[in-house]
mmCIF file of C-alpha atoms and ligand atoms in Angstrom:
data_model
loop_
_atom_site.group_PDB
_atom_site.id
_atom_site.type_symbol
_atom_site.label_atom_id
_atom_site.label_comp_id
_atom_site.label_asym_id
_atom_site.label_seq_id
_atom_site.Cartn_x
_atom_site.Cartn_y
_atom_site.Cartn_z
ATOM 1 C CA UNK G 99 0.000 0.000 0.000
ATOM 2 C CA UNK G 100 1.337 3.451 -0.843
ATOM 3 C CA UNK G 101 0.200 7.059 -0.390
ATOM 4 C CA UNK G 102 -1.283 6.522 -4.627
ATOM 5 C CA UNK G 103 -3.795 4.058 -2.531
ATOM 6 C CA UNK G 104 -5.025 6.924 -0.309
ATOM 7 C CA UNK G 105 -8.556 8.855 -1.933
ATOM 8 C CA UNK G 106 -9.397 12.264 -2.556
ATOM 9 C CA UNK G 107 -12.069 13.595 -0.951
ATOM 10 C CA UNK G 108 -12.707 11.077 2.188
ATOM 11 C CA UNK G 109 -10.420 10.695 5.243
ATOM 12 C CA UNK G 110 -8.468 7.776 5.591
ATOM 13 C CA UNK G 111 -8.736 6.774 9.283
ATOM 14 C CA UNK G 112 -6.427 3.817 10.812
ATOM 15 C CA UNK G 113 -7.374 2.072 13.506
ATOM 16 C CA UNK G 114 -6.376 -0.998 15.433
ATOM 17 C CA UNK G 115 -7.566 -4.096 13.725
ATOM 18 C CA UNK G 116 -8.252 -5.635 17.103
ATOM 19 C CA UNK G 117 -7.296 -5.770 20.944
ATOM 20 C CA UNK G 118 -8.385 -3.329 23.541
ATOM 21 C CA UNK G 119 -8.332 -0.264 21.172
ATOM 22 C CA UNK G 120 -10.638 -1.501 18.848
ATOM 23 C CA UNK G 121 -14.527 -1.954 20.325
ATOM 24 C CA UNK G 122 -13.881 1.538 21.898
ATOM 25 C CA UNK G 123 -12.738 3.275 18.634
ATOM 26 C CA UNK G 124 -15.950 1.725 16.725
ATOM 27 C CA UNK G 125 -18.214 2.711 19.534
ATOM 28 C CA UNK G 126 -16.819 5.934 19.371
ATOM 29 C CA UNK G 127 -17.318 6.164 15.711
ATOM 30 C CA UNK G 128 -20.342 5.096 15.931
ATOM 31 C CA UNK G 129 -21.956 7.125 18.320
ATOM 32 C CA UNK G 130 -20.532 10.306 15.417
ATOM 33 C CA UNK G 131 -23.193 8.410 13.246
ATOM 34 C CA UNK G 132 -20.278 6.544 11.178
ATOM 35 C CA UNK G 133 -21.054 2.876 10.824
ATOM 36 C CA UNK G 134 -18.587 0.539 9.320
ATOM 37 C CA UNK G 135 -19.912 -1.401 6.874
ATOM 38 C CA UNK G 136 -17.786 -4.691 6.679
ATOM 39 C CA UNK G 137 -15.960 -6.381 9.896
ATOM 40 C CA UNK G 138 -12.952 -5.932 11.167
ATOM 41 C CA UNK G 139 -11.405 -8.943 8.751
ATOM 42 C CA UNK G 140 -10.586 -6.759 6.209
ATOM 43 C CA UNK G 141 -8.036 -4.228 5.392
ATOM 44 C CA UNK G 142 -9.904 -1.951 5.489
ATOM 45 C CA UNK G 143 -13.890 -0.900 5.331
ATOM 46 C CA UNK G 144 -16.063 1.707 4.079
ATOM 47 C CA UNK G 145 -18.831 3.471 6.128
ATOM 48 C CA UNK G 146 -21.699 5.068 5.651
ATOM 49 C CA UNK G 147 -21.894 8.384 7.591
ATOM 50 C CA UNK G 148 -19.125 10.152 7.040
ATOM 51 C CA UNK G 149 -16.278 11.144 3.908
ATOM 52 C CA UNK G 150 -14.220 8.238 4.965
ATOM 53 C CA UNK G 151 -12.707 5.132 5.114
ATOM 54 C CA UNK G 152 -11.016 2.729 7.620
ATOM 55 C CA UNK G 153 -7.919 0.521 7.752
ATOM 56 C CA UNK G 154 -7.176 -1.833 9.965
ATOM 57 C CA UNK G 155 -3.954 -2.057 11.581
ATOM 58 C CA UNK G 156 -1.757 -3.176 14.720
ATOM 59 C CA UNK G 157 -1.464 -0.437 16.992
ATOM 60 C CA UNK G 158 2.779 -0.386 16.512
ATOM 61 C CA UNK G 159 1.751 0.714 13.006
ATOM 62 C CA UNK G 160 -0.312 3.396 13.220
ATOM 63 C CA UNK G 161 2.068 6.340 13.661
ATOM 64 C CA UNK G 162 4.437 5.508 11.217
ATOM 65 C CA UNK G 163 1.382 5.028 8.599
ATOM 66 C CA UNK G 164 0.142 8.569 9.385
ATOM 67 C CA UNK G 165 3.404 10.346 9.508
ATOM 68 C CA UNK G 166 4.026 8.375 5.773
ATOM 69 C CA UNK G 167 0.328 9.652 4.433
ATOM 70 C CA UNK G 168 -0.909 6.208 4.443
ATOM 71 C CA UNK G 169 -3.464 7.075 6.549
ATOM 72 C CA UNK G 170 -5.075 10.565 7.090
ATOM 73 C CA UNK G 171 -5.494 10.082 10.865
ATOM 74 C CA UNK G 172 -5.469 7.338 13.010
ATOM 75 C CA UNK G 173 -7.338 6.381 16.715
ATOM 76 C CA UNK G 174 -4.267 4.527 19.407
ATOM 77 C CA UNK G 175 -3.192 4.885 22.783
ATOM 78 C CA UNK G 176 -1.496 7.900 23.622
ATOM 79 C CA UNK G 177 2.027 5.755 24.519
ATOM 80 C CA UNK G 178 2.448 4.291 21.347
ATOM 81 C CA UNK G 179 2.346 8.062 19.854
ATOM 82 C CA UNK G 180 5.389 8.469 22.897
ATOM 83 C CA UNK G 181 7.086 5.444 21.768
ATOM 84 C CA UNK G 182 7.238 5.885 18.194
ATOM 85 C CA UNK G 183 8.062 9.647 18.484
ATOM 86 C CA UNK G 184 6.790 9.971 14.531
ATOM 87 C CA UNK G 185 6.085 13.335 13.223
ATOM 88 C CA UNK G 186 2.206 13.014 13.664
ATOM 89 C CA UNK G 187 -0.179 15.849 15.115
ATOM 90 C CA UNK G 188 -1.759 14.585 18.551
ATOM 91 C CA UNK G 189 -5.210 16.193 17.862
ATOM 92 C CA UNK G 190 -7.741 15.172 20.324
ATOM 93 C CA UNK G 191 -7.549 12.913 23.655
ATOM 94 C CA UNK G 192 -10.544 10.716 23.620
ATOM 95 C CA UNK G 193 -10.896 9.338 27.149
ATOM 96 C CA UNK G 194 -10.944 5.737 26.483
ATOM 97 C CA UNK G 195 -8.564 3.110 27.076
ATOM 98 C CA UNK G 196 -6.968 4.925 29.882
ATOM 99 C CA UNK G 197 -3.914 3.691 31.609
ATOM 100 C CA UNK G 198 -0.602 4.520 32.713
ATOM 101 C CA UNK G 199 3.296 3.610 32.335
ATOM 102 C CA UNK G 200 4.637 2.845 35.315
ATOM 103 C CA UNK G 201 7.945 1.139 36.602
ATOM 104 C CA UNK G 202 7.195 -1.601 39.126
ATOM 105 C CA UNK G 203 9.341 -3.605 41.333
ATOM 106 C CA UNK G 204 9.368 -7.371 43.100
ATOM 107 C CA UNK G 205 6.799 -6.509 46.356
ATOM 108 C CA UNK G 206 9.324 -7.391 48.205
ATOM 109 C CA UNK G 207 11.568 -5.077 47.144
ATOM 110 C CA UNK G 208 12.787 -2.298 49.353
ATOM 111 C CA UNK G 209 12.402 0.961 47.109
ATOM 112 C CA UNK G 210 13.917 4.276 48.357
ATOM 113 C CA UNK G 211 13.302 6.292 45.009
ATOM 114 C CA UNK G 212 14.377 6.206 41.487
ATOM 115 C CA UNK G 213 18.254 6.304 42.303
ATOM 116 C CA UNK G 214 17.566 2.381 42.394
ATOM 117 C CA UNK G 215 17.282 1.967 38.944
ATOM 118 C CA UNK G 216 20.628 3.152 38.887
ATOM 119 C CA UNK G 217 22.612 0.059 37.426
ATOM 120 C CA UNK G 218 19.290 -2.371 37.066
ATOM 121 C CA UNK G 219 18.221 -4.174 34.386
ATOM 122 C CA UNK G 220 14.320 -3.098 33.109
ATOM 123 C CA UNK G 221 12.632 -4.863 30.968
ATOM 124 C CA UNK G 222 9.808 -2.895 28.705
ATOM 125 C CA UNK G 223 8.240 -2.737 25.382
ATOM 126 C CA UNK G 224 8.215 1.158 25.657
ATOM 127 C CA UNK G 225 12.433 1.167 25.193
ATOM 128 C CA UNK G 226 12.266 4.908 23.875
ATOM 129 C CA UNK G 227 10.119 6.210 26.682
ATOM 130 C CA UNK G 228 11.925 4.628 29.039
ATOM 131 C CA UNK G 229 15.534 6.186 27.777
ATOM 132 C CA UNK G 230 14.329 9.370 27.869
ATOM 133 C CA UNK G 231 12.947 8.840 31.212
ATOM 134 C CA UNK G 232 16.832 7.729 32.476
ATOM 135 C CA UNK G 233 18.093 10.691 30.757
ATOM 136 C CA UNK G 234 15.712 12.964 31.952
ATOM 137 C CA UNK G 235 16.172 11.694 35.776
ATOM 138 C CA UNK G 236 20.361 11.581 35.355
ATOM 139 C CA UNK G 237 19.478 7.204 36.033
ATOM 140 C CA UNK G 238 21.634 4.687 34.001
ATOM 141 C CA UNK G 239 20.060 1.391 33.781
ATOM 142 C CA UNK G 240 20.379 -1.203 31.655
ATOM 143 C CA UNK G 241 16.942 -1.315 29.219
ATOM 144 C CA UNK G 242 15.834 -4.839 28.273
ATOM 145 C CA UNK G 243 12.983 -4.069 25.491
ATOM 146 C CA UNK G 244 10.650 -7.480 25.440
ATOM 147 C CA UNK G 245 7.621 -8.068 23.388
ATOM 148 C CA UNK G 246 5.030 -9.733 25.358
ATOM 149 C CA UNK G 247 4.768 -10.405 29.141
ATOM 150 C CA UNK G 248 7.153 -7.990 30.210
ATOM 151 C CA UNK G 249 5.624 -8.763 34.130
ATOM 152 C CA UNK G 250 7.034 -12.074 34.128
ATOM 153 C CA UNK G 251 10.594 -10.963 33.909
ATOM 154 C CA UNK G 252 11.405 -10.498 37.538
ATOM 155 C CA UNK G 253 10.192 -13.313 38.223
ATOM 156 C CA UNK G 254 12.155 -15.669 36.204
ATOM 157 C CA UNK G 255 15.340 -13.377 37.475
ATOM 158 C CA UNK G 256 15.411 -11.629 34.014
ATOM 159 C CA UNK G 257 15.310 -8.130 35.387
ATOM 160 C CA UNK G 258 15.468 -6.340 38.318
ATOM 161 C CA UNK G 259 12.159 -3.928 37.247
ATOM 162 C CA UNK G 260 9.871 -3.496 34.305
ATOM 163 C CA UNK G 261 8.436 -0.377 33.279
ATOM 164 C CA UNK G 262 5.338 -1.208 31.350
ATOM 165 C CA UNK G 263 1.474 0.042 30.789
ATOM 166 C CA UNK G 264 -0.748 -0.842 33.936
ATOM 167 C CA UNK G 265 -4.298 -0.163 34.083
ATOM 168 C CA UNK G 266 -6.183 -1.567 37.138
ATOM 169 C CA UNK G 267 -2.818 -2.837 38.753
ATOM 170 C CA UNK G 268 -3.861 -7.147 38.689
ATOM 171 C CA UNK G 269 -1.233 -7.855 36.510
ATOM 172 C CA UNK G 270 1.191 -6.835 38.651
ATOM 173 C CA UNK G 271 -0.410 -8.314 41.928
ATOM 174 C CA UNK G 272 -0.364 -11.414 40.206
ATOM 175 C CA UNK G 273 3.158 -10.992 39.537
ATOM 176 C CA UNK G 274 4.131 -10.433 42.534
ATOM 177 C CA UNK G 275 4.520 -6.615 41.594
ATOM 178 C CA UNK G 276 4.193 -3.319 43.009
ATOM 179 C CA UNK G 277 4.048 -0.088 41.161
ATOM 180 C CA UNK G 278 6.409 2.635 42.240
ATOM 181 C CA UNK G 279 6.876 5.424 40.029
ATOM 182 C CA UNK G 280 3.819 6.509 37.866
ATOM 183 C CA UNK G 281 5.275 8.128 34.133
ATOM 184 C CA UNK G 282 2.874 8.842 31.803
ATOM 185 C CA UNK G 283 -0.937 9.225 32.052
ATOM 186 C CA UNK G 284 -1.819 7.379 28.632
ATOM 187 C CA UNK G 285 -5.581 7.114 26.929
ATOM 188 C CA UNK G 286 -6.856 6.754 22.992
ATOM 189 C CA UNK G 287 -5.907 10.021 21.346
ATOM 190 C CA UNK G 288 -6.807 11.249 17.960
ATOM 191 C CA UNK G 289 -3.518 11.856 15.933
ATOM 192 C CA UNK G 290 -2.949 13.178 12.202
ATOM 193 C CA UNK G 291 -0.854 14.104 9.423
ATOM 194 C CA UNK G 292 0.995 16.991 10.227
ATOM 195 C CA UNK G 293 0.264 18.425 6.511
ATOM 196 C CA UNK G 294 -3.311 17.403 5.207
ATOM 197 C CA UNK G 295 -4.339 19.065 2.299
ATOM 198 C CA UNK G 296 -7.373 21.568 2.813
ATOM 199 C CA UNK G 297 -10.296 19.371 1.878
ATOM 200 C CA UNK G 298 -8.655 16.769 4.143
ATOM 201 C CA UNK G 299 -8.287 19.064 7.013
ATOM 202 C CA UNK G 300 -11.582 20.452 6.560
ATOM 203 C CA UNK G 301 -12.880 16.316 7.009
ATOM 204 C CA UNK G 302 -10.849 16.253 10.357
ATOM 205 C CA UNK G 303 -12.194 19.382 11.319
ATOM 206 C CA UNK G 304 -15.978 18.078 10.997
ATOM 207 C CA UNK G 305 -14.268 14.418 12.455
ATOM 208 C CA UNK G 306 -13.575 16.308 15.802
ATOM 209 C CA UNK G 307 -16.793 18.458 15.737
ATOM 210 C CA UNK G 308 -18.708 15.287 16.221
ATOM 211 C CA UNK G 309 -16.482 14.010 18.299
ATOM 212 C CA UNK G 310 -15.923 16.534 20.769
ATOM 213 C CA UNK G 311 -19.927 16.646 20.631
ATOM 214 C CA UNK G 312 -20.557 13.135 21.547
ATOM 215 C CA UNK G 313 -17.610 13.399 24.600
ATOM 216 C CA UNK G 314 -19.161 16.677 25.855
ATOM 217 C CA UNK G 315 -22.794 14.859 26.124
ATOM 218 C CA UNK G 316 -21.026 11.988 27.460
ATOM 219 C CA UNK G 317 -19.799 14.240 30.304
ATOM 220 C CA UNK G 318 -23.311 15.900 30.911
ATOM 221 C CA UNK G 319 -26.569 14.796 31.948
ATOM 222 C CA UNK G 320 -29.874 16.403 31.221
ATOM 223 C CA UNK G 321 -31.643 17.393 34.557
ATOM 224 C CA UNK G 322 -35.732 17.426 35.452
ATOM 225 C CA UNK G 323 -36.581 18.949 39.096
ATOM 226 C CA UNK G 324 -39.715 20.362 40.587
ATOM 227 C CA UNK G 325 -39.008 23.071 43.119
ATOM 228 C CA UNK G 326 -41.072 25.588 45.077
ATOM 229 C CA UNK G 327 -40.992 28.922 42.847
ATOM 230 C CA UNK G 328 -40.041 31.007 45.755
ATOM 231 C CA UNK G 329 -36.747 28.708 45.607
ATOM 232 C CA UNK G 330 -35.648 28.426 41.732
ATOM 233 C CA UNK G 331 -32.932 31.511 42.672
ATOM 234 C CA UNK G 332 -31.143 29.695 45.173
ATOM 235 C CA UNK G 333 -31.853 26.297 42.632
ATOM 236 C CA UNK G 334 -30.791 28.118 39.184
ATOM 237 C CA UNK G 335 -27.536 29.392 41.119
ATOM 238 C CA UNK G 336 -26.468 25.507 41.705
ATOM 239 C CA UNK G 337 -27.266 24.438 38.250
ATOM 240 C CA UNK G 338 -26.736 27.434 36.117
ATOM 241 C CA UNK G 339 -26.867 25.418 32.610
ATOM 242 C CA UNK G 340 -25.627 25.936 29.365
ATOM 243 C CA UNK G 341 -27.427 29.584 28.773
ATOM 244 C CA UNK G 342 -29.619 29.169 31.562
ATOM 245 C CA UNK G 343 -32.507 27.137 32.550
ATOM 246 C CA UNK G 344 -36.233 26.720 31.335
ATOM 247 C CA UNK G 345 -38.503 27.101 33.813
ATOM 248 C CA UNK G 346 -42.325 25.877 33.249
ATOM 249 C CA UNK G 347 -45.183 26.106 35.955
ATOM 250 C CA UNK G 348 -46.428 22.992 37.330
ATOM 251 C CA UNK G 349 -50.559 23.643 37.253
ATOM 252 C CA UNK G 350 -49.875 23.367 41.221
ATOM 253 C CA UNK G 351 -49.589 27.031 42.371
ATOM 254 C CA UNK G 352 -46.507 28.259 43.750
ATOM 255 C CA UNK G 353 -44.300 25.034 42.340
ATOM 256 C CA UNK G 354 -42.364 25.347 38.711
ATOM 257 C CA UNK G 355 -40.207 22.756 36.664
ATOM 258 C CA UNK G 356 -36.404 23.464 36.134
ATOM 259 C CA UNK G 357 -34.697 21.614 33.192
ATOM 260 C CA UNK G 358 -30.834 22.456 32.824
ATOM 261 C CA UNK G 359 -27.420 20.656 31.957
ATOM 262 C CA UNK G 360 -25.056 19.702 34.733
ATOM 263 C CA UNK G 361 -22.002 17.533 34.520
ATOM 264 C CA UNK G 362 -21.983 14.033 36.298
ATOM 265 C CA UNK G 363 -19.269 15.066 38.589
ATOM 266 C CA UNK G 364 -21.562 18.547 39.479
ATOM 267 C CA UNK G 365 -24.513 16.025 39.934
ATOM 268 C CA UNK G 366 -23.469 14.587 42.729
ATOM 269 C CA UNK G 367 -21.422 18.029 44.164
ATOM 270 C CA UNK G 368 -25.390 19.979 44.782
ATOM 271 C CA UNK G 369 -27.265 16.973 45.078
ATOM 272 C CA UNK G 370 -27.941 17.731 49.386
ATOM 273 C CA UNK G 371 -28.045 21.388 48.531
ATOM 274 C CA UNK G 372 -30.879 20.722 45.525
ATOM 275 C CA UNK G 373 -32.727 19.334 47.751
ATOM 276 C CA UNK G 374 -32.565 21.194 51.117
ATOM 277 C CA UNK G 375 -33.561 24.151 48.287
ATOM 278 C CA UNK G 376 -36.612 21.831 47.788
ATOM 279 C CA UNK G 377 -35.973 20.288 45.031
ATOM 280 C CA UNK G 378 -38.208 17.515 44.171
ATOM 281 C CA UNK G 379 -38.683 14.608 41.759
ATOM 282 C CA UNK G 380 -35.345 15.181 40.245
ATOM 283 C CA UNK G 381 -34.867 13.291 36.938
ATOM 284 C CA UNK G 382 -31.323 12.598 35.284
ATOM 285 C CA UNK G 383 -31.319 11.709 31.739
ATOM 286 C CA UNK G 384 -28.619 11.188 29.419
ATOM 287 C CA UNK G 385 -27.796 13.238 26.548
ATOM 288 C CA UNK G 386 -26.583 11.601 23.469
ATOM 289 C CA UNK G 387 -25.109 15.079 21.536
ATOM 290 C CA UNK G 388 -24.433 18.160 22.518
ATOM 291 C CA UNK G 389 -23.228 21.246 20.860
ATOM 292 C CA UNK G 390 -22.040 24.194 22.675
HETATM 293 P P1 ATP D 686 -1.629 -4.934 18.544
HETATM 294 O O1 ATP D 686 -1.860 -6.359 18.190
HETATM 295 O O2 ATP D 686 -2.554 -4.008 17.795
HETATM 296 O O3 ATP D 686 -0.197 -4.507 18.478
HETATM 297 P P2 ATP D 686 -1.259 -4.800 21.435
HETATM 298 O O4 ATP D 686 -1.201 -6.187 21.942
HETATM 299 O O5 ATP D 686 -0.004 -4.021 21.247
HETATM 300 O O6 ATP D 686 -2.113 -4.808 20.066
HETATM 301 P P3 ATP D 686 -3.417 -4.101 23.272
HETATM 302 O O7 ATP D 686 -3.154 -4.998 24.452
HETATM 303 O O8 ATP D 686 -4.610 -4.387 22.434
HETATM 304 O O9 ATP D 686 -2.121 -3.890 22.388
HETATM 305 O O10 ATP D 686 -3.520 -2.616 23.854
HETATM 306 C C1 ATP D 686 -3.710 -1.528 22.987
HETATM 307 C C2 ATP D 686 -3.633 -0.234 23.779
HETATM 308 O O11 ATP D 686 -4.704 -0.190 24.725
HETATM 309 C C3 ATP D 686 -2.387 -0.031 24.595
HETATM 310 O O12 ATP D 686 -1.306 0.486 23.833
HETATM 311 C C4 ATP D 686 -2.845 0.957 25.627
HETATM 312 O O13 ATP D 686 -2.911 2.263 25.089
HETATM 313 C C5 ATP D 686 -4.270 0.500 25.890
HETATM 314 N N1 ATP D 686 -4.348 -0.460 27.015
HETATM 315 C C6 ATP D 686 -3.516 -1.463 27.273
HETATM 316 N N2 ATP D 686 -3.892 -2.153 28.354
HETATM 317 C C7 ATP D 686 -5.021 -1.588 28.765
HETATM 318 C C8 ATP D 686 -5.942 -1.873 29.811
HETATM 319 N N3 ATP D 686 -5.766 -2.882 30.641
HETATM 320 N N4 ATP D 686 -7.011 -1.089 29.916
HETATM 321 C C9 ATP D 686 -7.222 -0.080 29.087
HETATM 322 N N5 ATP D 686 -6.388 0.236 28.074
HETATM 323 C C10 ATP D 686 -5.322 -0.502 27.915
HETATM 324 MG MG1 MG D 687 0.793 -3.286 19.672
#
């Protein structure tokens, strides 16, 4: 394949063929209204939806196919973009996938800060990370880059630490791990080619929009709430909304209905204070797009 194979008018997107990128990349997609139309066995795919077209790749790949114009854009976790160091544009993080690099010792292991990695042998499949990491702490270590089960390697006396992606921390434990320095903060990003041509850009640019529409509904609810009108001040003060909220009277006198947007995290900040206002019947929905 060659940059000759790449279209005119749609956006070539790469994503990871499959593996714990993939079902939150489609879903993504999918909830911007871009459905793939054949599986993830092929190449690549068409959709309907949306200017564009998909190719399916191993995550390693990605960067090096968008820096080359392979692919327009591409959807991976924000470590492999570290790794490869390519000359891609990190464009949007998607909040998926999240994890973090992390260098983790034998439990057992007395660790009095990073000066111990002076002189150890780490194993990791993030080699380039991890060298700049030694550099950038004045550490010299000895870097063992492994592909696969870099946790095991302590245990079968192979290394003295790993540094290596953890997410909820079980791989470790069940190697006998524990995590002592946290690196990076890694989760799916959006990356491109650093020089689309207009038409291209302009895809990305309407790529994001529903993008960063879908993530911004993710992150807020729609709220419902009878209150006593005498209260709504106190009421429309804790949930102020996008503009601000509608307010409808309930055919009860002296009661009204507030609708407004609040984040999740908000939600449960004014929860007791909604309803020592008075607050009453309060209804959370979800809200599948929003645009600001
Ligand atoms: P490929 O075959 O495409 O090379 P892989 O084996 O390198 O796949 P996966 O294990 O599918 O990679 O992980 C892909 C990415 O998902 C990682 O680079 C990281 O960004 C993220 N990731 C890894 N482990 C987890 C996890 N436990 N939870 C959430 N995200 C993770
Ligand atoms: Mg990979």
């Amino acid at each position: 394949m060659n940059n000759t194979d790449l279209k005119k008018g749609i956006l070539t997107l790469a994503i990871q063929k499959s593996g714990r990128l993939s079902d939150g990349s489609l879903s993504l997609l999918r909830k911007c209204g871009i459905k793939v139309q054949n599986g993830t066995n092929h190449l690549k795919a068409s959709v309907r939806g949306f200017p564009m077209e998909i190719i399916f790749l191993r995550d390693d790949d990605i960067p090096q196919y968008v820096a080359d114009g392979v692919a327009d854009a591409g959807i991976l976790g924000y470590n492999e973009v570290l790794e490869k160091s390519c000359k891609v544009e990190t464009v949007e993080r998607l909040g998926f996938s999240r994890c973090r690099i992390s260098v983790a010792v034998p439990r057992e292991q007395e660790y009095p800060g990073r000066q111990f990695l002076n002189g150890k042998r780490i194993a990791t499949s993030y080699p380039n990370i991890l060298k700049k990491y030694l550099a950038d702490n004045d550490l010299n270590a000895e870097i063992h880059p492994i592909s696969g089960s870099v946790e095991v390697t302590p245990g079968l006396g192979l290394a003295d630490a790993i540094f290596e992606i953890v997410s909820s921390g079980g791989t470790l434990i069940s190697n006998g791990l524990k995590e002592v320095e946290t690196v990076w903060q890694s989760e799916a990003v959006l990356i491109a080619r650093q020089e689309l041509d207009p038409e291209k850009s302009d895809l990305l640019g309407k790529l994001l929009f529903r993008i960063q529409s879908v993530r911004q509904a993710e992150n807020n609810k729609y709220i419902l709430l009878n209150a006593p009108t005498e209260s709504l001040d106190t009421i429309i003060s804790l949930i102020p909304g996008m503009k601000s909220p509608t307010i409808l009277p309930l055919a009860l006198p002296g009661w009204s209905s507030l609708h407004s947007v609040i984040s999740e995290t908000d939600f449960w900040e004014v929860i007791d204070k909604l309803k020592a206002a008075g607050a009453q019947g309060i209804l959370v929905v979800p809200i599948e797009k929003m645009v600001v």
